[in-house]
């Protein structure tokens, strides 16, 4: 389960990112009693089921402003991942009207769309009687994040937050060894080899090796894409192609040769801890990890971290995109009130206020990223703002394929890739098994 890492200036993830992490937080249900009393009899009450996440922590204290403005009471129910998905899945599939606004993991949009469970927001956007164009500011959303919230050409959700992946490096280690920041995957392999000194507790690189669609496969996918992998070539898998084999071999080699011992059991938390303790020269992981790494109370490398785009493979560079958005279930009986809330919550004004007051590092609005008061929060982080903003804008919305059975496919792949990392499978054998045994449902 996912647990988001907080820092003085940012609270770290993932996805879901991915981003993504484990949380033991208890479900939380809140509504502002004063505002309830104030708006009682004036308007409706809507239920908002949200993921336990920094973006929600930042939005929550602002909700009374909406309640006062709109005369609509918001019951906020916060659940950690994956409980939020389970709750929504049950409500959507049962035809319940218990949820008026939910939070969408893009990897579930295909499944929910094909089940006819989501409201087409395009129809609401086109209805000028219920849509405030200035507040919605559709063109201001980061375009790739907006695309990830669509399925089958229909806009089913709008992005609340977006995260990506990037290359983290220990500037002191590179400077001492005279190593340049790698621009390609081949250069990264060579640099990790040169900086690997396990006798002195220094490893060339640390990345997720633990199996799972949101663990090793979340990072492996970027390498696979960089070598030219597509998941599907026409109607067939392409796992045992040269791209799949080379990407998996690269991933296994760099972790087993130049990573910490037990590479196949390293999750996102272990990777972050290793890098934060100054024990690794490089790490590829979630952009929001910068919050912990730059926090002097939690990190031995604060002020010593460099940020760079992902090194290129033969097919280019493929940073991840993990955006979550807000949607309206088809069975909601309060769609107009829910839509008013979404427009308010995701408006540039509210997103900027939440980002500045709570130092969010995951916003999905271009104007917020470009605002001086927002960028100044991270001015001490060097290239982080530019690298992260650019990565989100070039990331493919279908970085992970938008298929109905992604969780199953990703977990099966994760087991095979982990086998390569642990040395029980060759890359060729792992990808052959993937080709023959994994069934993708578009």
CSV table of C-alpha atoms in Angstrom, one decimal:
chain,number,residue,atom,x,y,z
A,1,UNK,CA,0.0,0.0,0.0
A,2,UNK,CA,1.2,3.4,-0.7
A,3,UNK,CA,2.6,5.8,1.9
A,4,UNK,CA,3.6,9.3,0.9
A,5,UNK,CA,6.8,10.8,2.2
A,6,UNK,CA,6.5,14.2,3.6
A,7,UNK,CA,9.1,16.9,3.8
A,8,UNK,CA,9.3,20.6,4.9
A,9,UNK,CA,8.9,21.7,1.3
A,10,UNK,CA,7.2,18.8,-0.4
A,11,UNK,CA,5.5,15.5,0.3
A,12,UNK,CA,6.9,12.6,-1.6
A,13,UNK,CA,5.1,9.8,-3.4
A,14,UNK,CA,3.8,7.7,-5.8
A,15,UNK,CA,1.6,6.3,-8.0
A,16,UNK,CA,0.7,5.8,-8.2
A,17,UNK,CA,2.3,7.1,-9.3
A,18,UNK,CA,2.3,6.0,-8.7
A,19,UNK,CA,3.5,6.5,-8.0
A,20,UNK,CA,3.9,4.4,-5.2
A,21,UNK,CA,4.0,3.7,-1.8
A,22,UNK,CA,2.4,2.1,1.3
A,23,UNK,CA,0.1,3.8,3.8
A,24,UNK,CA,-1.2,2.6,7.0
A,25,UNK,CA,-3.4,5.7,7.5
A,26,UNK,CA,-6.9,5.1,8.7
A,27,UNK,CA,-9.8,6.1,6.5
A,28,UNK,CA,-10.9,9.6,7.2
A,29,UNK,CA,-14.3,11.2,6.8
A,30,UNK,CA,-14.7,14.9,7.4
A,31,UNK,CA,-17.1,17.8,6.8
A,32,UNK,CA,-17.1,21.2,8.2
A,33,UNK,CA,-19.9,21.4,10.7
A,34,UNK,CA,-20.1,25.2,10.8
A,35,UNK,CA,-20.3,25.3,7.1
A,36,UNK,CA,-22.9,22.4,7.1
A,37,UNK,CA,-25.0,24.5,9.4
A,38,UNK,CA,-24.5,27.6,7.3
A,39,UNK,CA,-25.5,25.9,4.1
A,40,UNK,CA,-28.2,23.6,5.5
A,41,UNK,CA,-31.3,24.0,3.4
A,42,UNK,CA,-29.5,26.2,0.9
A,43,UNK,CA,-28.1,23.5,-1.3
A,44,UNK,CA,-26.9,19.9,-1.7
A,45,UNK,CA,-24.5,17.7,0.1
A,46,UNK,CA,-22.0,15.8,-2.1
A,47,UNK,CA,-19.6,13.0,-1.2
A,48,UNK,CA,-16.0,13.1,-2.3
A,49,UNK,CA,-13.9,10.0,-2.1
A,50,UNK,CA,-10.3,10.8,-2.3
A,51,UNK,CA,-6.9,9.1,-2.2
A,52,UNK,CA,-4.7,9.7,0.8
A,53,UNK,CA,-2.2,12.0,-0.9
A,54,UNK,CA,-0.4,15.4,-0.5
A,55,UNK,CA,-2.7,17.0,-3.0
A,56,UNK,CA,-5.7,16.2,-0.9
A,57,UNK,CA,-3.9,17.3,2.3
A,58,UNK,CA,-3.5,20.7,0.6
A,59,UNK,CA,-7.0,20.9,-0.8
A,60,UNK,CA,-8.8,19.9,2.4
A,61,UNK,CA,-8.4,23.1,4.4
A,62,UNK,CA,-9.7,25.1,1.5
A,63,UNK,CA,-13.0,23.2,1.0
A,64,UNK,CA,-14.9,25.4,3.5
A,65,UNK,CA,-14.3,28.3,1.0
A,66,UNK,CA,-16.2,26.3,-1.6
A,67,UNK,CA,-19.0,25.4,0.8
A,68,UNK,CA,-19.5,29.0,1.7
A,69,UNK,CA,-19.4,30.2,-1.9
A,70,UNK,CA,-21.6,27.5,-3.5
A,71,UNK,CA,-23.9,26.6,-0.6
A,72,UNK,CA,-22.9,23.0,-1.2
A,73,UNK,CA,-21.6,20.8,1.7
A,74,UNK,CA,-18.7,18.4,0.8
A,75,UNK,CA,-18.3,15.2,2.8
A,76,UNK,CA,-14.7,14.3,2.3
A,77,UNK,CA,-13.7,10.6,2.7
A,78,UNK,CA,-10.0,9.9,2.5
A,79,UNK,CA,-8.7,6.4,1.9
A,80,UNK,CA,-5.2,5.1,1.3
A,81,UNK,CA,-4.2,3.2,-1.8
A,82,UNK,CA,-5.5,0.7,-2.8
A,83,UNK,CA,-8.5,0.9,-0.5
A,84,UNK,CA,-9.7,4.0,-2.4
A,85,UNK,CA,-9.7,1.9,-5.6
A,86,UNK,CA,-11.5,-1.0,-3.9
A,87,UNK,CA,-14.2,1.4,-2.5
A,88,UNK,CA,-14.8,3.0,-5.8
A,89,UNK,CA,-14.8,-0.3,-7.7
A,90,UNK,CA,-17.5,-1.7,-5.4
A,91,UNK,CA,-19.6,1.5,-5.7
A,92,UNK,CA,-19.3,1.7,-9.5
A,93,UNK,CA,-19.9,-1.9,-10.2
A,94,UNK,CA,-22.9,-2.1,-7.9
A,95,UNK,CA,-24.6,0.9,-9.4
A,96,UNK,CA,-24.5,2.8,-6.1
A,97,UNK,CA,-25.0,6.5,-6.0
A,98,UNK,CA,-22.9,6.9,-2.8
A,99,UNK,CA,-20.1,8.7,-4.5
A,100,UNK,CA,-20.5,12.0,-6.3
A,101,UNK,CA,-16.8,12.8,-6.9
A,102,UNK,CA,-14.1,10.2,-7.0
A,103,UNK,CA,-10.4,10.0,-7.8
A,104,UNK,CA,-9.2,8.1,-10.8
A,105,UNK,CA,-6.1,6.1,-11.3
A,106,UNK,CA,-5.7,6.3,-15.1
A,107,UNK,CA,-4.9,2.6,-15.2
A,108,UNK,CA,-8.5,1.9,-14.2
A,109,UNK,CA,-10.2,4.2,-16.7
A,110,UNK,CA,-10.3,1.6,-19.5
A,111,UNK,CA,-12.1,-0.9,-17.2
A,112,UNK,CA,-14.5,1.7,-15.8
A,113,UNK,CA,-15.2,3.2,-19.3
A,114,UNK,CA,-16.0,-0.1,-20.8
A,115,UNK,CA,-18.4,-0.7,-18.0
A,116,UNK,CA,-20.2,2.6,-18.7
A,117,UNK,CA,-19.6,3.6,-15.1
A,118,UNK,CA,-18.2,7.1,-15.6
A,119,UNK,CA,-19.8,10.4,-16.6
A,120,UNK,CA,-18.6,11.9,-19.9
A,121,UNK,CA,-17.1,15.2,-18.7
A,122,UNK,CA,-17.0,16.5,-22.3
A,123,UNK,CA,-20.7,16.9,-22.2
A,124,UNK,CA,-20.5,19.0,-19.0
A,125,UNK,CA,-17.6,21.0,-20.5
A,126,UNK,CA,-19.7,21.8,-23.5
A,127,UNK,CA,-22.7,22.8,-21.4
A,128,UNK,CA,-22.1,26.6,-20.8
A,129,UNK,CA,-25.0,26.6,-18.3
A,130,UNK,CA,-22.9,24.6,-15.8
A,131,UNK,CA,-19.3,25.3,-16.9
A,132,UNK,CA,-17.3,28.4,-16.0
A,133,UNK,CA,-14.7,28.6,-18.7
A,134,UNK,CA,-12.4,30.9,-16.7
A,135,UNK,CA,-12.4,28.6,-13.7
A,136,UNK,CA,-12.1,25.4,-15.8
A,137,UNK,CA,-9.2,26.8,-17.9
A,138,UNK,CA,-9.0,23.5,-19.8
A,139,UNK,CA,-5.9,24.6,-21.9
A,140,UNK,CA,-4.0,25.3,-18.7
A,141,UNK,CA,-3.8,21.7,-17.6
A,142,UNK,CA,-0.5,20.0,-18.5
A,143,UNK,CA,-1.5,18.4,-21.8
A,144,UNK,CA,-0.1,14.9,-21.3
A,145,UNK,CA,-1.7,14.7,-17.8
A,146,UNK,CA,-5.0,15.8,-19.4
A,147,UNK,CA,-4.7,13.1,-22.1
A,148,UNK,CA,-4.0,10.4,-19.5
A,149,UNK,CA,-7.4,11.3,-17.9
A,150,UNK,CA,-9.2,10.3,-21.2
A,151,UNK,CA,-10.1,6.9,-22.6
A,152,UNK,CA,-11.4,6.0,-26.0
A,153,UNK,CA,-11.4,9.7,-26.9
A,154,UNK,CA,-13.7,10.7,-24.1
A,155,UNK,CA,-12.6,12.9,-21.1
A,156,UNK,CA,-13.7,11.0,-18.1
A,157,UNK,CA,-11.6,12.8,-15.5
A,158,UNK,CA,-9.5,16.0,-15.0
A,159,UNK,CA,-6.0,15.8,-13.4
A,160,UNK,CA,-5.5,16.8,-9.8
A,161,UNK,CA,-1.8,15.8,-9.7
A,162,UNK,CA,0.9,14.5,-11.9
A,163,UNK,CA,4.3,12.9,-11.2
A,164,UNK,CA,7.1,11.6,-13.4
A,165,UNK,CA,10.4,9.8,-13.1
A,166,UNK,CA,13.9,11.3,-13.4
A,167,UNK,CA,17.5,10.6,-12.8
A,168,UNK,CA,18.8,11.5,-9.4
A,169,UNK,CA,22.6,11.7,-8.9
A,170,UNK,CA,25.0,12.4,-6.0
A,171,UNK,CA,26.9,15.5,-7.2
A,172,UNK,CA,29.7,15.0,-4.7
A,173,UNK,CA,30.3,11.4,-5.9
A,174,UNK,CA,30.3,12.4,-9.5
A,175,UNK,CA,32.6,15.4,-9.0
A,176,UNK,CA,35.1,13.4,-7.0
A,177,UNK,CA,35.3,10.7,-9.6
A,178,UNK,CA,35.3,13.1,-12.5
A,179,UNK,CA,32.1,11.5,-14.0
A,180,UNK,CA,29.8,13.5,-16.2
A,181,UNK,CA,26.0,13.2,-15.9
A,182,UNK,CA,25.0,10.3,-18.2
A,183,UNK,CA,23.1,11.2,-21.3
A,184,UNK,CA,22.4,7.6,-22.5
A,185,UNK,CA,21.7,4.3,-20.9
A,186,UNK,CA,25.1,3.0,-22.0
A,187,UNK,CA,26.8,5.9,-20.3
A,188,UNK,CA,24.7,5.3,-17.1
A,189,UNK,CA,25.9,1.7,-17.1
A,190,UNK,CA,29.5,2.8,-17.4
A,191,UNK,CA,29.2,5.5,-14.8
A,192,UNK,CA,27.5,3.2,-12.3
A,193,UNK,CA,30.4,0.7,-12.8
A,194,UNK,CA,33.0,3.4,-12.2
A,195,UNK,CA,31.3,4.7,-9.0
A,196,UNK,CA,30.5,1.2,-7.6
A,197,UNK,CA,32.6,0.7,-4.5
A,198,UNK,CA,30.7,-1.8,-2.3
A,199,UNK,CA,33.7,-2.4,0.1
A,200,UNK,CA,33.3,1.2,1.2
A,201,UNK,CA,29.5,1.1,1.3
A,202,UNK,CA,29.0,2.9,-2.0
A,203,UNK,CA,26.8,1.5,-4.8
A,204,UNK,CA,26.7,2.6,-8.4
A,205,UNK,CA,22.9,2.8,-8.6
A,206,UNK,CA,19.8,1.9,-6.7
A,207,UNK,CA,16.4,1.2,-8.3
A,208,UNK,CA,13.3,-0.8,-7.6
A,209,UNK,CA,13.8,-4.5,-8.0
A,210,UNK,CA,10.9,-5.8,-6.0
A,211,UNK,CA,8.2,-7.3,-8.2
A,212,UNK,CA,4.9,-5.6,-8.9
A,213,UNK,CA,3.2,-3.5,-11.5
A,214,UNK,CA,3.8,-0.4,-9.4
A,215,UNK,CA,7.2,-1.4,-8.2
A,216,UNK,CA,9.9,-2.7,-10.6
A,217,UNK,CA,7.6,-2.5,-13.6
A,218,UNK,CA,6.9,1.2,-13.0
A,219,UNK,CA,10.6,1.9,-13.6
A,220,UNK,CA,11.4,-1.0,-16.0
A,221,UNK,CA,8.7,0.3,-18.4
A,222,UNK,CA,10.7,3.4,-19.1
A,223,UNK,CA,13.8,1.3,-20.0
A,224,UNK,CA,11.6,-1.0,-22.1
A,225,UNK,CA,10.1,1.9,-24.0
A,226,UNK,CA,13.6,3.4,-24.4
A,227,UNK,CA,14.8,0.2,-26.2
A,228,UNK,CA,11.7,0.3,-28.4
A,229,UNK,CA,9.3,-2.0,-26.5
A,230,UNK,CA,5.6,-1.4,-27.1
A,231,UNK,CA,3.8,-4.1,-25.1
A,232,UNK,CA,1.6,-4.8,-28.1
A,233,UNK,CA,2.7,-4.9,-31.7
A,234,UNK,CA,-0.5,-5.1,-33.6
A,235,UNK,CA,-2.5,-7.8,-31.9
A,236,UNK,CA,0.5,-9.7,-30.4
A,237,UNK,CA,2.8,-9.2,-27.4
A,238,UNK,CA,6.3,-7.9,-28.3
A,239,UNK,CA,8.1,-9.0,-25.1
A,240,UNK,CA,10.5,-11.5,-26.6
A,241,UNK,CA,11.7,-9.0,-29.3
A,242,UNK,CA,15.2,-7.7,-29.2
A,243,UNK,CA,13.9,-4.6,-27.5
A,244,UNK,CA,12.3,-6.6,-24.6
A,245,UNK,CA,15.3,-8.8,-24.1
A,246,UNK,CA,17.8,-6.0,-24.2
A,247,UNK,CA,15.8,-3.8,-21.9
A,248,UNK,CA,15.4,-6.6,-19.4
A,249,UNK,CA,19.0,-7.6,-19.6
A,250,UNK,CA,20.1,-4.0,-19.0
A,251,UNK,CA,17.8,-3.7,-16.0
A,252,UNK,CA,19.0,-6.9,-14.5
A,253,UNK,CA,22.6,-6.2,-15.2
A,254,UNK,CA,22.8,-2.7,-13.7
A,255,UNK,CA,21.0,-3.8,-10.5
A,256,UNK,CA,22.9,-7.0,-9.9
A,257,UNK,CA,26.3,-5.7,-10.9
A,258,UNK,CA,26.2,-2.2,-9.5
A,259,UNK,CA,23.3,-2.1,-7.0
A,260,UNK,CA,23.1,-3.0,-3.3
A,261,UNK,CA,22.9,-6.6,-2.3
A,262,UNK,CA,19.4,-8.2,-2.6
A,263,UNK,CA,18.4,-6.0,-5.6
A,264,UNK,CA,15.3,-8.1,-6.3
A,265,UNK,CA,13.8,-7.2,-2.9
A,266,UNK,CA,14.4,-3.4,-3.1
A,267,UNK,CA,11.2,-1.4,-3.2
A,268,UNK,CA,10.7,2.3,-3.6
A,269,UNK,CA,11.3,2.9,0.2
A,270,UNK,CA,14.5,1.0,0.3
A,271,UNK,CA,15.7,2.7,-2.9
A,272,UNK,CA,14.9,6.2,-1.4
A,273,UNK,CA,16.5,5.3,1.9
A,274,UNK,CA,19.7,4.1,0.3
A,275,UNK,CA,20.1,7.2,-1.8
A,276,UNK,CA,19.2,9.5,1.0
A,277,UNK,CA,21.8,7.9,3.2
A,278,UNK,CA,24.5,8.8,0.6
A,279,UNK,CA,25.1,5.2,-0.3
A,280,UNK,CA,24.3,5.3,-4.1
A,281,UNK,CA,25.6,7.5,-6.9
A,282,UNK,CA,22.4,7.2,-9.0
A,283,UNK,CA,18.7,6.5,-8.7
A,284,UNK,CA,15.8,6.5,-11.2
A,285,UNK,CA,12.5,7.0,-9.4
A,286,UNK,CA,9.6,9.4,-8.7
A,287,UNK,CA,10.1,13.1,-9.1
A,288,UNK,CA,8.4,13.7,-5.7
A,289,UNK,CA,11.2,12.0,-3.9
A,290,UNK,CA,13.1,15.3,-4.1
A,291,UNK,CA,11.1,16.5,-1.1
A,292,UNK,CA,12.6,13.9,1.2
A,293,UNK,CA,16.1,14.1,-0.4
A,294,UNK,CA,16.2,17.9,0.2
A,295,UNK,CA,15.0,17.7,3.8
A,296,UNK,CA,18.1,17.9,6.1
A,297,UNK,CA,16.2,16.2,8.9
A,298,UNK,CA,15.7,13.1,6.7
A,299,UNK,CA,18.5,13.1,4.2
A,300,UNK,CA,22.3,13.0,4.4
A,301,UNK,CA,22.5,14.3,0.8
A,302,UNK,CA,20.3,17.4,1.1
A,303,UNK,CA,21.8,20.1,-1.1
A,304,UNK,CA,24.0,17.5,-2.9
A,305,UNK,CA,21.5,16.0,-5.2
A,306,UNK,CA,21.4,16.6,-9.0
A,307,UNK,CA,18.4,16.1,-11.2
A,308,UNK,CA,18.4,15.1,-14.9
A,309,UNK,CA,16.2,13.8,-17.6
A,310,UNK,CA,16.2,10.0,-18.0
A,311,UNK,CA,19.1,8.8,-20.1
A,312,UNK,CA,18.3,7.9,-23.6
A,313,UNK,CA,18.1,4.4,-25.1
A,314,UNK,CA,18.1,3.5,-28.8
A,315,UNK,CA,14.4,4.7,-29.0
A,316,UNK,CA,14.8,7.9,-27.0
A,317,UNK,CA,13.9,8.8,-23.4
A,318,UNK,CA,10.6,7.7,-21.7
A,319,UNK,CA,9.9,9.3,-18.3
A,320,UNK,CA,6.9,7.9,-16.5
A,321,UNK,CA,3.6,9.8,-16.2
A,322,UNK,CA,1.4,9.1,-13.2
A,323,UNK,CA,-1.5,11.4,-12.9
A,324,UNK,CA,-4.6,11.0,-10.8
A,325,UNK,CA,-7.8,13.0,-11.5
A,326,UNK,CA,-11.3,13.7,-10.3
A,327,UNK,CA,-14.3,12.1,-11.9
A,328,UNK,CA,-18.1,11.8,-11.5
A,329,UNK,CA,-19.7,8.4,-11.4
A,330,UNK,CA,-22.5,7.9,-13.9
A,331,UNK,CA,-24.9,7.0,-11.1
A,332,UNK,CA,-24.4,10.2,-9.1
A,333,UNK,CA,-27.7,12.0,-8.6
A,334,UNK,CA,-25.9,15.3,-8.0
A,335,UNK,CA,-23.8,15.7,-11.1
A,336,UNK,CA,-24.2,19.5,-11.4
A,337,UNK,CA,-23.1,20.1,-7.8
A,338,UNK,CA,-20.2,17.6,-8.3
A,339,UNK,CA,-19.1,19.4,-11.4
A,340,UNK,CA,-19.2,22.8,-9.7
A,341,UNK,CA,-16.9,21.3,-7.0
A,342,UNK,CA,-14.5,19.8,-9.5
A,343,UNK,CA,-14.2,23.1,-11.4
A,344,UNK,CA,-13.5,24.9,-8.1
A,345,UNK,CA,-11.0,22.4,-6.7
A,346,UNK,CA,-9.0,22.2,-10.0
A,347,UNK,CA,-9.2,25.9,-10.9
A,348,UNK,CA,-5.8,27.6,-11.4
A,349,UNK,CA,-6.5,29.9,-8.4
A,350,UNK,CA,-7.2,27.1,-6.0
A,351,UNK,CA,-4.4,24.9,-7.3
A,352,UNK,CA,-1.9,27.7,-6.9
A,353,UNK,CA,-3.1,28.5,-3.4
A,354,UNK,CA,-2.9,24.9,-2.3
A,355,UNK,CA,0.5,24.4,-3.9
A,356,UNK,CA,2.1,27.5,-2.4
A,357,UNK,CA,0.5,27.1,1.1
A,358,UNK,CA,1.4,23.4,1.3
A,359,UNK,CA,4.5,23.2,-1.0
A,360,UNK,CA,3.1,20.6,-3.3
A,361,UNK,CA,5.5,19.2,-5.8
A,362,UNK,CA,2.9,17.5,-8.0
A,363,UNK,CA,0.6,20.1,-9.5
A,364,UNK,CA,-0.9,19.5,-13.0
A,365,UNK,CA,-1.5,23.2,-13.9
A,366,UNK,CA,1.0,24.9,-16.2
A,367,UNK,CA,0.3,28.3,-14.8
A,368,UNK,CA,1.2,27.1,-11.3
A,369,UNK,CA,4.5,25.6,-12.5
A,370,UNK,CA,5.3,29.0,-14.1
A,371,UNK,CA,4.3,31.1,-11.2
A,372,UNK,CA,7.2,32.8,-9.4
A,373,UNK,CA,5.8,32.2,-5.9
A,374,UNK,CA,5.6,28.5,-6.7
A,375,UNK,CA,9.0,28.1,-8.3
A,376,UNK,CA,10.6,30.0,-5.5
A,377,UNK,CA,9.7,27.2,-3.1
A,378,UNK,CA,12.1,24.9,-4.9
A,379,UNK,CA,14.8,27.4,-5.9
A,380,UNK,CA,17.3,25.6,-3.7
A,381,UNK,CA,16.7,22.3,-5.5
A,382,UNK,CA,18.7,23.3,-8.6
A,383,UNK,CA,17.4,21.8,-11.9
A,384,UNK,CA,14.5,19.9,-10.3
A,385,UNK,CA,11.7,22.3,-11.3
A,386,UNK,CA,12.8,22.5,-15.0
A,387,UNK,CA,13.5,18.7,-15.2
A,388,UNK,CA,10.2,17.7,-13.6
A,389,UNK,CA,8.1,20.2,-15.6
A,390,UNK,CA,9.7,19.1,-18.9
A,391,UNK,CA,9.4,15.4,-18.1
A,392,UNK,CA,5.7,15.6,-17.4
A,393,UNK,CA,5.2,17.5,-20.6
A,394,UNK,CA,7.0,15.0,-22.8
A,395,UNK,CA,5.9,11.8,-21.0
A,396,UNK,CA,3.6,9.5,-23.0
A,397,UNK,CA,0.1,9.3,-21.6
A,398,UNK,CA,0.1,5.6,-22.3
A,399,UNK,CA,3.6,5.1,-20.7
A,400,UNK,CA,1.9,2.1,-19.2
A,401,UNK,CA,-0.7,0.7,-21.6
A,402,UNK,CA,-4.3,1.7,-20.9
A,403,UNK,CA,-5.6,-1.9,-20.9
A,404,UNK,CA,-8.4,-3.5,-18.9
A,405,UNK,CA,-6.1,-6.0,-17.2
A,406,UNK,CA,-3.0,-3.9,-16.5
A,407,UNK,CA,-2.7,-4.9,-12.9
A,408,UNK,CA,-2.5,-8.6,-13.8
A,409,UNK,CA,-0.2,-8.0,-16.7
A,410,UNK,CA,2.1,-5.7,-14.7
A,411,UNK,CA,2.3,-8.1,-11.8
A,412,UNK,CA,3.1,-11.0,-14.0
A,413,UNK,CA,5.8,-9.0,-15.8
A,414,UNK,CA,7.1,-7.9,-12.4
A,415,UNK,CA,7.7,-11.5,-11.3
A,416,UNK,CA,9.6,-12.3,-14.5
A,417,UNK,CA,11.8,-9.2,-14.3
A,418,UNK,CA,12.4,-9.8,-10.7
A,419,UNK,CA,13.6,-13.3,-11.6
A,420,UNK,CA,16.2,-11.8,-13.9
A,421,UNK,CA,17.3,-9.4,-11.1
A,422,UNK,CA,17.6,-12.3,-8.7
A,423,UNK,CA,19.5,-14.5,-11.2
A,424,UNK,CA,17.0,-17.3,-11.5
A,425,UNK,CA,16.0,-16.3,-15.0
A,426,UNK,CA,17.9,-15.0,-18.0
A,427,UNK,CA,16.4,-12.0,-19.8
A,428,UNK,CA,15.7,-14.3,-22.8
A,429,UNK,CA,13.9,-16.9,-20.8
A,430,UNK,CA,11.9,-14.2,-18.9
A,431,UNK,CA,10.7,-12.5,-22.0
A,432,UNK,CA,9.9,-15.7,-23.7
A,433,UNK,CA,7.7,-16.7,-20.8
A,434,UNK,CA,6.1,-13.2,-20.9
A,435,UNK,CA,5.4,-13.6,-24.6
A,436,UNK,CA,3.8,-17.0,-24.3
A,437,UNK,CA,2.0,-16.7,-21.0
A,438,UNK,CA,0.8,-13.1,-20.5
A,439,UNK,CA,-2.5,-12.2,-22.2
A,440,UNK,CA,-3.2,-8.5,-22.8
A,441,UNK,CA,-6.8,-7.4,-22.9
A,442,UNK,CA,-7.0,-4.1,-24.8
